[in-house]
């Protein structure tokens, strides 16, 4: 059963949905300001330094835990439907993950839609990954981590890197990944009442904004369910049992298995979208990040 502490995430999502419904003319700037509070439910990890850098022209933020192994790195991609969220809203979440793994995390502040339509965010993340390689970090010492749209980017950045002929990272951890721009998952309907945030209307609006008028919902860099997933690094997918995007995870995991890839898959019962945000405030958030670290550390040689 979900802990009482975990309810705060669902309550925040309800407030956001209500605020957007009450103010249909809410500007993009106002919406983004609201989502900058995503990290309000996250405990401060402590012992982590945050340093802003420009990586191949892309604004990024290092989350560097004290005493961590700087020969390893996480490349972190934030969620928010490619439209909201930032390196600031996700700073504490990725700080917790970096601290648990024991290496720095580079949080990518990719350009968002509608200013930068698909594949702009993917290209920015590949640029940042290429920069990380140029700094001398070996690909086998890098893992990707991302949530929601950033969870998709934790997959599609690998595909984009492969398209550019770059060496691939050691592993990837997509959290509640949004893998289907066609919105075909059964749980979009069956979990509509349980999921307090990611309603069909939200997915439809954000996908249309990201792809633009002429976008292709079957583009593998937007819907990785259509990608060639053979020969990719191992994945660890985490998702909440109450999420509308649960089937986005299930179907991606099935596709990786069909392609002969390695994938670990955990569904956390009763949890909302990107529940690892509860790190430092609810046991489910801490457990998810502990599970991530236990899985990825051997992959990075930590």
PDB file of C-alpha atoms in Angstrom:
ATOM      1  CA  UNK A   1       0.000   0.000   0.000  1.00  0.00           C
ATOM      2  CA  UNK A   2       1.202   3.503  -0.820  1.00  0.00           C
ATOM      3  CA  UNK A   3       2.676   5.421   2.112  1.00  0.00           C
ATOM      4  CA  UNK A   4       0.818   8.447   3.452  1.00  0.00           C
ATOM      5  CA  UNK A   5       3.892  10.548   2.660  1.00  0.00           C
ATOM      6  CA  UNK A   6       3.588   9.706  -1.042  1.00  0.00           C
ATOM      7  CA  UNK A   7       0.174  11.390  -1.338  1.00  0.00           C
ATOM      8  CA  UNK A   8       1.797  14.827  -1.642  1.00  0.00           C
ATOM      9  CA  UNK A   9       2.769  14.194  -5.272  1.00  0.00           C
ATOM     10  CA  UNK A  10      -0.778  13.344  -6.352  1.00  0.00           C
ATOM     11  CA  UNK A  11      -2.118  16.361  -4.461  1.00  0.00           C
ATOM     12  CA  UNK A  12       0.308  18.656  -6.285  1.00  0.00           C
ATOM     13  CA  UNK A  13      -0.746  17.179  -9.634  1.00  0.00           C
ATOM     14  CA  UNK A  14      -4.430  17.719  -8.794  1.00  0.00           C
ATOM     15  CA  UNK A  15      -3.724  21.379  -8.041  1.00  0.00           C
ATOM     16  CA  UNK A  16      -1.920  21.806 -11.359  1.00  0.00           C
ATOM     17  CA  UNK A  17      -4.722  20.171 -13.366  1.00  0.00           C
ATOM     18  CA  UNK A  18      -7.295  22.273 -11.524  1.00  0.00           C
ATOM     19  CA  UNK A  19      -5.310  25.475 -12.096  1.00  0.00           C
ATOM     20  CA  UNK A  20      -5.055  24.775 -15.828  1.00  0.00           C
ATOM     21  CA  UNK A  21      -8.773  23.931 -16.052  1.00  0.00           C
ATOM     22  CA  UNK A  22      -9.746  27.093 -14.145  1.00  0.00           C
ATOM     23  CA  UNK A  23      -7.516  29.250 -16.338  1.00  0.00           C
ATOM     24  CA  UNK A  24      -7.743  28.006 -19.946  1.00  0.00           C
ATOM     25  CA  UNK A  25      -5.936  31.174 -21.077  1.00  0.00           C
ATOM     26  CA  UNK A  26      -2.900  30.466 -18.877  1.00  0.00           C
ATOM     27  CA  UNK A  27       0.168  31.611 -20.800  1.00  0.00           C
ATOM     28  CA  UNK A  28       3.096  29.343 -21.561  1.00  0.00           C
ATOM     29  CA  UNK A  29       5.244  31.420 -19.201  1.00  0.00           C
ATOM     30  CA  UNK A  30       2.707  30.984 -16.383  1.00  0.00           C
ATOM     31  CA  UNK A  31       2.491  27.248 -17.046  1.00  0.00           C
ATOM     32  CA  UNK A  32       6.267  26.903 -16.981  1.00  0.00           C
ATOM     33  CA  UNK A  33       6.480  28.865 -13.743  1.00  0.00           C
ATOM     34  CA  UNK A  34       3.991  26.476 -12.143  1.00  0.00           C
ATOM     35  CA  UNK A  35       5.995  23.440 -13.233  1.00  0.00           C
ATOM     36  CA  UNK A  36       9.214  24.910 -11.854  1.00  0.00           C
ATOM     37  CA  UNK A  37       7.771  23.834  -8.476  1.00  0.00           C
ATOM     38  CA  UNK A  38       7.938  20.125  -9.397  1.00  0.00           C
ATOM     39  CA  UNK A  39      10.904  19.717  -7.083  1.00  0.00           C
ATOM     40  CA  UNK A  40       8.993  21.146  -4.110  1.00  0.00           C
ATOM     41  CA  UNK A  41       8.046  17.573  -3.129  1.00  0.00           C
ATOM     42  CA  UNK A  42      11.694  16.457  -3.211  1.00  0.00           C
ATOM     43  CA  UNK A  43      13.938  16.584  -0.156  1.00  0.00           C
ATOM     44  CA  UNK A  44      17.230  18.465  -0.539  1.00  0.00           C
ATOM     45  CA  UNK A  45      19.865  15.744  -1.078  1.00  0.00           C
ATOM     46  CA  UNK A  46      22.624  17.697   0.699  1.00  0.00           C
ATOM     47  CA  UNK A  47      26.311  17.361  -0.017  1.00  0.00           C
ATOM     48  CA  UNK A  48      25.805  18.112  -3.719  1.00  0.00           C
ATOM     49  CA  UNK A  49      27.305  21.070  -5.595  1.00  0.00           C
ATOM     50  CA  UNK A  50      25.458  22.516  -8.603  1.00  0.00           C
ATOM     51  CA  UNK A  51      27.546  24.111 -11.333  1.00  0.00           C
ATOM     52  CA  UNK A  52      26.112  25.519 -14.568  1.00  0.00           C
ATOM     53  CA  UNK A  53      28.041  24.897 -17.792  1.00  0.00           C
ATOM     54  CA  UNK A  54      27.520  25.220 -21.546  1.00  0.00           C
ATOM     55  CA  UNK A  55      27.958  21.913 -23.352  1.00  0.00           C
ATOM     56  CA  UNK A  56      28.302  22.311 -27.139  1.00  0.00           C
ATOM     57  CA  UNK A  57      26.054  25.349 -26.947  1.00  0.00           C
ATOM     58  CA  UNK A  58      23.498  23.656 -24.680  1.00  0.00           C
ATOM     59  CA  UNK A  59      22.934  25.006 -21.138  1.00  0.00           C
ATOM     60  CA  UNK A  60      23.486  22.260 -18.563  1.00  0.00           C
ATOM     61  CA  UNK A  61      23.974  21.875 -14.830  1.00  0.00           C
ATOM     62  CA  UNK A  62      26.385  19.564 -13.072  1.00  0.00           C
ATOM     63  CA  UNK A  63      25.098  17.947  -9.886  1.00  0.00           C
ATOM     64  CA  UNK A  64      28.348  16.882  -8.194  1.00  0.00           C
ATOM     65  CA  UNK A  65      28.076  14.913  -4.936  1.00  0.00           C
ATOM     66  CA  UNK A  66      30.954  15.402  -2.489  1.00  0.00           C
ATOM     67  CA  UNK A  67      33.598  12.731  -2.956  1.00  0.00           C
ATOM     68  CA  UNK A  68      31.994  11.219  -6.059  1.00  0.00           C
ATOM     69  CA  UNK A  69      33.933   9.480  -8.842  1.00  0.00           C
ATOM     70  CA  UNK A  70      34.377  12.138 -11.532  1.00  0.00           C
ATOM     71  CA  UNK A  71      35.595   9.610 -14.099  1.00  0.00           C
ATOM     72  CA  UNK A  72      31.970   8.454 -14.365  1.00  0.00           C
ATOM     73  CA  UNK A  73      28.890  10.507 -15.266  1.00  0.00           C
ATOM     74  CA  UNK A  74      25.133  10.408 -15.617  1.00  0.00           C
ATOM     75  CA  UNK A  75      23.506  12.324 -18.476  1.00  0.00           C
ATOM     76  CA  UNK A  76      20.118  13.446 -17.147  1.00  0.00           C
ATOM     77  CA  UNK A  77      17.136  14.585 -19.218  1.00  0.00           C
ATOM     78  CA  UNK A  78      14.204  16.254 -17.459  1.00  0.00           C
ATOM     79  CA  UNK A  79      10.530  15.645 -18.123  1.00  0.00           C
ATOM     80  CA  UNK A  80       7.687  18.058 -18.780  1.00  0.00           C
ATOM     81  CA  UNK A  81       6.221  17.017 -22.128  1.00  0.00           C
ATOM     82  CA  UNK A  82       9.115  18.726 -23.966  1.00  0.00           C
ATOM     83  CA  UNK A  83       7.341  21.980 -23.059  1.00  0.00           C
ATOM     84  CA  UNK A  84       7.861  22.627 -19.326  1.00  0.00           C
ATOM     85  CA  UNK A  85      10.339  21.534 -16.648  1.00  0.00           C
ATOM     86  CA  UNK A  86      14.018  22.475 -16.558  1.00  0.00           C
ATOM     87  CA  UNK A  87      17.376  21.656 -15.040  1.00  0.00           C
ATOM     88  CA  UNK A  88      16.224  23.714 -12.052  1.00  0.00           C
ATOM     89  CA  UNK A  89      12.905  21.911 -11.477  1.00  0.00           C
ATOM     90  CA  UNK A  90      14.729  18.557 -11.558  1.00  0.00           C
ATOM     91  CA  UNK A  91      17.932  19.592  -9.781  1.00  0.00           C
ATOM     92  CA  UNK A  92      17.141  17.817  -6.491  1.00  0.00           C
ATOM     93  CA  UNK A  93      15.802  14.638  -8.124  1.00  0.00           C
ATOM     94  CA  UNK A  94      18.943  14.153 -10.199  1.00  0.00           C
ATOM     95  CA  UNK A  95      21.072  15.246  -7.247  1.00  0.00           C
ATOM     96  CA  UNK A  96      19.640  12.349  -5.232  1.00  0.00           C
ATOM     97  CA  UNK A  97      20.330   9.905  -8.073  1.00  0.00           C
ATOM     98  CA  UNK A  98      23.894  11.175  -8.552  1.00  0.00           C
ATOM     99  CA  UNK A  99      24.546  10.872  -4.823  1.00  0.00           C
ATOM    100  CA  UNK A 100      23.174   7.310  -4.675  1.00  0.00           C
ATOM    101  CA  UNK A 101      25.198   6.223  -7.713  1.00  0.00           C
ATOM    102  CA  UNK A 102      28.342   8.046  -6.564  1.00  0.00           C
ATOM    103  CA  UNK A 103      29.170  10.079  -9.659  1.00  0.00           C
ATOM    104  CA  UNK A 104      28.322  13.515 -11.090  1.00  0.00           C
ATOM    105  CA  UNK A 105      25.179  14.085 -13.149  1.00  0.00           C
ATOM    106  CA  UNK A 106      25.017  16.444 -16.125  1.00  0.00           C
ATOM    107  CA  UNK A 107      21.436  17.782 -16.330  1.00  0.00           C
ATOM    108  CA  UNK A 108      20.615  18.953 -19.854  1.00  0.00           C
ATOM    109  CA  UNK A 109      18.494  22.107 -20.221  1.00  0.00           C
ATOM    110  CA  UNK A 110      17.462  21.337 -23.801  1.00  0.00           C
ATOM    111  CA  UNK A 111      15.361  23.776 -25.832  1.00  0.00           C
ATOM    112  CA  UNK A 112      11.651  23.133 -25.380  1.00  0.00           C
ATOM    113  CA  UNK A 113       8.634  23.312 -27.667  1.00  0.00           C
ATOM    114  CA  UNK A 114       6.999  25.268 -29.166  1.00  0.00           C
ATOM    115  CA  UNK A 115      10.207  27.302 -29.631  1.00  0.00           C
ATOM    116  CA  UNK A 116      12.127  24.148 -30.586  1.00  0.00           C
ATOM    117  CA  UNK A 117      10.048  21.475 -32.284  1.00  0.00           C
ATOM    118  CA  UNK A 118      11.041  17.818 -32.683  1.00  0.00           C
ATOM    119  CA  UNK A 119      13.815  16.755 -33.153  1.00  0.00           C
ATOM    120  CA  UNK A 120      15.324  19.849 -31.473  1.00  0.00           C
ATOM    121  CA  UNK A 121      15.367  18.436 -27.914  1.00  0.00           C
ATOM    122  CA  UNK A 122      16.884  15.143 -29.126  1.00  0.00           C
ATOM    123  CA  UNK A 123      19.623  16.994 -31.013  1.00  0.00           C
ATOM    124  CA  UNK A 124      20.429  19.148 -27.974  1.00  0.00           C
ATOM    125  CA  UNK A 125      20.800  16.054 -25.783  1.00  0.00           C
ATOM    126  CA  UNK A 126      23.036  14.315 -28.327  1.00  0.00           C
ATOM    127  CA  UNK A 127      25.122  17.505 -28.497  1.00  0.00           C
ATOM    128  CA  UNK A 128      25.495  17.459 -24.699  1.00  0.00           C
ATOM    129  CA  UNK A 129      26.439  13.756 -24.760  1.00  0.00           C
ATOM    130  CA  UNK A 130      29.033  14.432 -27.458  1.00  0.00           C
ATOM    131  CA  UNK A 131      30.463  17.220 -25.283  1.00  0.00           C
ATOM    132  CA  UNK A 132      30.678  14.816 -22.336  1.00  0.00           C
ATOM    133  CA  UNK A 133      32.683  12.418 -24.499  1.00  0.00           C
ATOM    134  CA  UNK A 134      34.908  15.299 -25.632  1.00  0.00           C
ATOM    135  CA  UNK A 135      35.694  16.042 -21.964  1.00  0.00           C
ATOM    136  CA  UNK A 136      37.339  12.615 -21.816  1.00  0.00           C
ATOM    137  CA  UNK A 137      34.570  10.627 -20.118  1.00  0.00           C
ATOM    138  CA  UNK A 138      34.528   7.150 -21.638  1.00  0.00           C
ATOM    139  CA  UNK A 139      31.192   5.987 -23.078  1.00  0.00           C
ATOM    140  CA  UNK A 140      31.339   2.840 -20.940  1.00  0.00           C
ATOM    141  CA  UNK A 141      31.459   5.133 -17.897  1.00  0.00           C
ATOM    142  CA  UNK A 142      28.285   7.068 -18.820  1.00  0.00           C
ATOM    143  CA  UNK A 143      24.657   6.174 -18.102  1.00  0.00           C
ATOM    144  CA  UNK A 144      21.534   8.082 -19.123  1.00  0.00           C
ATOM    145  CA  UNK A 145      18.666   8.877 -16.735  1.00  0.00           C
ATOM    146  CA  UNK A 146      15.445  10.705 -17.602  1.00  0.00           C
ATOM    147  CA  UNK A 147      11.813  11.011 -16.608  1.00  0.00           C
ATOM    148  CA  UNK A 148       8.624  11.201 -18.709  1.00  0.00           C
ATOM    149  CA  UNK A 149       9.545  13.094 -21.908  1.00  0.00           C
ATOM    150  CA  UNK A 150      13.076  12.962 -20.493  1.00  0.00           C
ATOM    151  CA  UNK A 151      12.559   9.214 -20.122  1.00  0.00           C
ATOM    152  CA  UNK A 152      11.931   9.089 -23.851  1.00  0.00           C
ATOM    153  CA  UNK A 153      15.086  11.187 -24.327  1.00  0.00           C
ATOM    154  CA  UNK A 154      17.016   8.615 -22.248  1.00  0.00           C
ATOM    155  CA  UNK A 155      16.143   6.284 -25.157  1.00  0.00           C
ATOM    156  CA  UNK A 156      16.094   8.562 -28.200  1.00  0.00           C
ATOM    157  CA  UNK A 157      19.391  10.258 -27.314  1.00  0.00           C
ATOM    158  CA  UNK A 158      20.980   6.826 -27.662  1.00  0.00           C
ATOM    159  CA  UNK A 159      19.303   6.424 -31.066  1.00  0.00           C
ATOM    160  CA  UNK A 160      20.475   9.901 -32.089  1.00  0.00           C
ATOM    161  CA  UNK A 161      24.008   9.121 -30.926  1.00  0.00           C
ATOM    162  CA  UNK A 162      23.961   5.911 -32.953  1.00  0.00           C
ATOM    163  CA  UNK A 163      22.777   7.868 -36.020  1.00  0.00           C
ATOM    164  CA  UNK A 164      25.782  10.200 -35.588  1.00  0.00           C
ATOM    165  CA  UNK A 165      28.188   7.292 -35.249  1.00  0.00           C
ATOM    166  CA  UNK A 166      29.014   8.076 -31.618  1.00  0.00           C
ATOM    167  CA  UNK A 167      29.907   5.302 -29.160  1.00  0.00           C
ATOM    168  CA  UNK A 168      26.942   4.336 -27.005  1.00  0.00           C
ATOM    169  CA  UNK A 169      26.690   4.730 -23.210  1.00  0.00           C
ATOM    170  CA  UNK A 170      26.865   1.844 -20.753  1.00  0.00           C
ATOM    171  CA  UNK A 171      23.220   1.876 -19.666  1.00  0.00           C
ATOM    172  CA  UNK A 172      20.008   3.884 -19.510  1.00  0.00           C
ATOM    173  CA  UNK A 173      17.312   4.386 -16.867  1.00  0.00           C
ATOM    174  CA  UNK A 174      14.036   5.690 -18.338  1.00  0.00           C
ATOM    175  CA  UNK A 175      11.615   6.691 -15.550  1.00  0.00           C
ATOM    176  CA  UNK A 176       7.915   6.692 -16.526  1.00  0.00           C
ATOM    177  CA  UNK A 177       8.994   7.167 -20.159  1.00  0.00           C
ATOM    178  CA  UNK A 178       6.628   8.689 -22.711  1.00  0.00           C
ATOM    179  CA  UNK A 179       7.293   6.389 -25.678  1.00  0.00           C
ATOM    180  CA  UNK A 180       4.109   6.704 -27.751  1.00  0.00           C
ATOM    181  CA  UNK A 181       3.116   9.891 -29.592  1.00  0.00           C
ATOM    182  CA  UNK A 182       0.161   7.990 -31.080  1.00  0.00           C
ATOM    183  CA  UNK A 183      -1.363   7.604 -27.579  1.00  0.00           C
ATOM    184  CA  UNK A 184      -2.376   3.966 -28.131  1.00  0.00           C
ATOM    185  CA  UNK A 185      -1.720   2.604 -24.626  1.00  0.00           C
ATOM    186  CA  UNK A 186      -4.707   0.972 -22.925  1.00  0.00           C
ATOM    187  CA  UNK A 187      -3.750   2.478 -19.562  1.00  0.00           C
ATOM    188  CA  UNK A 188      -4.304   5.986 -20.971  1.00  0.00           C
ATOM    189  CA  UNK A 189      -7.969   5.016 -20.590  1.00  0.00           C
ATOM    190  CA  UNK A 190      -7.956   2.463 -17.758  1.00  0.00           C
ATOM    191  CA  UNK A 191      -5.780   4.574 -15.412  1.00  0.00           C
ATOM    192  CA  UNK A 192      -7.355   7.935 -16.336  1.00  0.00           C
ATOM    193  CA  UNK A 193      -9.017   8.293 -12.911  1.00  0.00           C
ATOM    194  CA  UNK A 194      -6.038   7.035 -10.906  1.00  0.00           C
ATOM    195  CA  UNK A 195      -3.441   9.232 -12.618  1.00  0.00           C
ATOM    196  CA  UNK A 196      -3.880  12.710 -11.160  1.00  0.00           C
ATOM    197  CA  UNK A 197      -1.851  14.473 -13.831  1.00  0.00           C
ATOM    198  CA  UNK A 198      -1.201  12.808 -17.202  1.00  0.00           C
ATOM    199  CA  UNK A 199      -4.711  12.876 -18.674  1.00  0.00           C
ATOM    200  CA  UNK A 200      -5.359  12.095 -22.355  1.00  0.00           C
ATOM    201  CA  UNK A 201      -6.008  15.795 -23.003  1.00  0.00           C
ATOM    202  CA  UNK A 202      -2.574  16.671 -21.570  1.00  0.00           C
ATOM    203  CA  UNK A 203      -0.837  14.056 -23.757  1.00  0.00           C
ATOM    204  CA  UNK A 204      -2.700  15.211 -26.868  1.00  0.00           C
ATOM    205  CA  UNK A 205      -1.800  18.865 -26.287  1.00  0.00           C
ATOM    206  CA  UNK A 206       1.860  18.234 -25.507  1.00  0.00           C
ATOM    207  CA  UNK A 207       2.404  15.807 -28.389  1.00  0.00           C
ATOM    208  CA  UNK A 208       0.836  18.224 -30.888  1.00  0.00           C
ATOM    209  CA  UNK A 209       2.946  21.094 -29.544  1.00  0.00           C
ATOM    210  CA  UNK A 210       6.162  19.031 -29.673  1.00  0.00           C
ATOM    211  CA  UNK A 211       5.651  17.630 -33.171  1.00  0.00           C
ATOM    212  CA  UNK A 212       4.226  20.754 -34.798  1.00  0.00           C
ATOM    213  CA  UNK A 213       1.761  20.851 -37.655  1.00  0.00           C
ATOM    214  CA  UNK A 214       3.711  18.528 -39.943  1.00  0.00           C
ATOM    215  CA  UNK A 215       5.259  16.197 -37.371  1.00  0.00           C
ATOM    216  CA  UNK A 216       5.263  12.412 -37.778  1.00  0.00           C
ATOM    217  CA  UNK A 217       3.906  10.525 -34.759  1.00  0.00           C
ATOM    218  CA  UNK A 218       5.667   7.380 -36.010  1.00  0.00           C
ATOM    219  CA  UNK A 219       9.131   9.014 -36.120  1.00  0.00           C
ATOM    220  CA  UNK A 220      11.366   6.649 -34.061  1.00  0.00           C
ATOM    221  CA  UNK A 221      13.057   9.663 -32.417  1.00  0.00           C
ATOM    222  CA  UNK A 222       9.620  10.748 -31.121  1.00  0.00           C
ATOM    223  CA  UNK A 223       7.971   7.329 -30.640  1.00  0.00           C
ATOM    224  CA  UNK A 224      10.819   4.889 -29.938  1.00  0.00           C
ATOM    225  CA  UNK A 225       8.364   1.977 -30.133  1.00  0.00           C
ATOM    226  CA  UNK A 226       9.039   2.262 -33.895  1.00  0.00           C
ATOM    227  CA  UNK A 227      12.827   2.317 -33.532  1.00  0.00           C
ATOM    228  CA  UNK A 228      15.325  -0.420 -34.267  1.00  0.00           C
ATOM    229  CA  UNK A 229      16.159  -1.302 -30.657  1.00  0.00           C
ATOM    230  CA  UNK A 230      18.755  -3.957 -31.431  1.00  0.00           C
ATOM    231  CA  UNK A 231      22.305  -3.562 -30.192  1.00  0.00           C
ATOM    232  CA  UNK A 232      21.471  -0.940 -27.559  1.00  0.00           C
ATOM    233  CA  UNK A 233      22.813  -0.749 -23.985  1.00  0.00           C
ATOM    234  CA  UNK A 234      20.809  -2.327 -21.132  1.00  0.00           C
ATOM    235  CA  UNK A 235      17.752  -0.465 -19.836  1.00  0.00           C
ATOM    236  CA  UNK A 236      16.135  -0.245 -16.416  1.00  0.00           C
ATOM    237  CA  UNK A 237      12.561   1.060 -16.695  1.00  0.00           C
ATOM    238  CA  UNK A 238      10.629   2.189 -13.602  1.00  0.00           C
ATOM    239  CA  UNK A 239       6.971   3.238 -13.645  1.00  0.00           C
ATOM    240  CA  UNK A 240       4.100   3.767 -11.209  1.00  0.00           C
ATOM    241  CA  UNK A 241       1.173   1.361 -11.232  1.00  0.00           C
ATOM    242  CA  UNK A 242      -1.382   4.197 -11.341  1.00  0.00           C
ATOM    243  CA  UNK A 243       0.088   5.923 -14.398  1.00  0.00           C
ATOM    244  CA  UNK A 244      -1.695   6.432 -17.697  1.00  0.00           C
ATOM    245  CA  UNK A 245       1.746   5.938 -19.301  1.00  0.00           C
ATOM    246  CA  UNK A 246       2.155   2.480 -17.731  1.00  0.00           C
ATOM    247  CA  UNK A 247       1.584   0.847 -21.121  1.00  0.00           C
ATOM    248  CA  UNK A 248       4.183   3.137 -22.707  1.00  0.00           C
ATOM    249  CA  UNK A 249       6.695   1.403 -20.418  1.00  0.00           C
ATOM    250  CA  UNK A 250       5.271  -2.101 -20.893  1.00  0.00           C
ATOM    251  CA  UNK A 251       5.331  -1.906 -24.673  1.00  0.00           C
ATOM    252  CA  UNK A 252       8.830  -0.423 -24.791  1.00  0.00           C
ATOM    253  CA  UNK A 253      10.138  -3.193 -22.526  1.00  0.00           C
ATOM    254  CA  UNK A 254       8.488  -5.801 -24.789  1.00  0.00           C
ATOM    255  CA  UNK A 255      10.108  -4.211 -27.855  1.00  0.00           C
ATOM    256  CA  UNK A 256      13.560  -4.285 -26.233  1.00  0.00           C
ATOM    257  CA  UNK A 257      13.079  -7.954 -25.351  1.00  0.00           C
ATOM    258  CA  UNK A 258      11.914  -8.724 -28.908  1.00  0.00           C
ATOM    259  CA  UNK A 259      15.119  -7.079 -30.190  1.00  0.00           C
ATOM    260  CA  UNK A 260      17.210  -9.322 -27.919  1.00  0.00           C
ATOM    261  CA  UNK A 261      18.180  -6.529 -25.549  1.00  0.00           C
ATOM    262  CA  UNK A 262      18.702  -6.536 -21.787  1.00  0.00           C
ATOM    263  CA  UNK A 263      16.003  -4.772 -19.773  1.00  0.00           C
ATOM    264  CA  UNK A 264      14.948  -4.695 -16.129  1.00  0.00           C
ATOM    265  CA  UNK A 265      11.382  -3.554 -15.488  1.00  0.00           C
ATOM    266  CA  UNK A 266       9.765  -2.549 -12.195  1.00  0.00           C
ATOM    267  CA  UNK A 267       6.188  -1.380 -11.639  1.00  0.00           C
ATOM    268  CA  UNK A 268       5.671   0.297  -8.259  1.00  0.00           C
ATOM    269  CA  UNK A 269       2.046  -0.260  -7.140  1.00  0.00           C
ATOM    270  CA  UNK A 270      -0.110   2.761  -6.354  1.00  0.00           C
ATOM    271  CA  UNK A 271       2.486   5.281  -7.525  1.00  0.00           C
ATOM    272  CA  UNK A 272       1.935   8.425  -9.580  1.00  0.00           C
ATOM    273  CA  UNK A 273       3.851   9.748 -12.590  1.00  0.00           C
ATOM    274  CA  UNK A 274       7.600  10.122 -11.894  1.00  0.00           C
ATOM    275  CA  UNK A 275       7.208   9.201  -8.219  1.00  0.00           C
ATOM    276  CA  UNK A 276      11.019   9.220  -7.662  1.00  0.00           C
ATOM    277  CA  UNK A 277      10.429  12.967  -7.177  1.00  0.00           C
ATOM    278  CA  UNK A 278       9.480  11.840  -3.643  1.00  0.00           C
ATOM    279  CA  UNK A 279      13.155  11.189  -2.836  1.00  0.00           C
ATOM    280  CA  UNK A 280      13.913  12.406   0.656  1.00  0.00           C
ATOM    281  CA  UNK A 281      10.243  12.765   1.579  1.00  0.00           C
ATOM    282  CA  UNK A 282       8.572   9.359   0.983  1.00  0.00           C
ATOM    283  CA  UNK A 283       9.942   5.800   1.189  1.00  0.00           C
ATOM    284  CA  UNK A 284       8.843   4.925  -2.348  1.00  0.00           C
ATOM    285  CA  UNK A 285      11.022   7.678  -3.822  1.00  0.00           C
ATOM    286  CA  UNK A 286      14.054   6.575  -1.816  1.00  0.00           C
ATOM    287  CA  UNK A 287      13.459   2.910  -2.734  1.00  0.00           C
ATOM    288  CA  UNK A 288      13.252   3.697  -6.462  1.00  0.00           C
ATOM    289  CA  UNK A 289      16.554   5.573  -6.417  1.00  0.00           C
ATOM    290  CA  UNK A 290      18.229   2.902  -4.291  1.00  0.00           C
ATOM    291  CA  UNK A 291      17.080   0.328  -6.882  1.00  0.00           C
ATOM    292  CA  UNK A 292      18.451   2.483  -9.718  1.00  0.00           C
ATOM    293  CA  UNK A 293      21.844   2.820  -8.040  1.00  0.00           C
ATOM    294  CA  UNK A 294      22.104  -0.903  -7.262  1.00  0.00           C
ATOM    295  CA  UNK A 295      21.430  -1.718 -10.915  1.00  0.00           C
ATOM    296  CA  UNK A 296      23.602   0.895 -12.632  1.00  0.00           C
ATOM    297  CA  UNK A 297      26.712   0.995 -10.411  1.00  0.00           C
ATOM    298  CA  UNK A 298      28.115  -2.348 -11.663  1.00  0.00           C
ATOM    299  CA  UNK A 299      27.412  -1.223 -15.246  1.00  0.00           C
ATOM    300  CA  UNK A 300      29.631   1.815 -14.651  1.00  0.00           C
ATOM    301  CA  UNK A 301      32.279  -0.118 -12.742  1.00  0.00           C
ATOM    302  CA  UNK A 302      31.418   1.605  -9.447  1.00  0.00           C
TER     303      UNK A 302
END
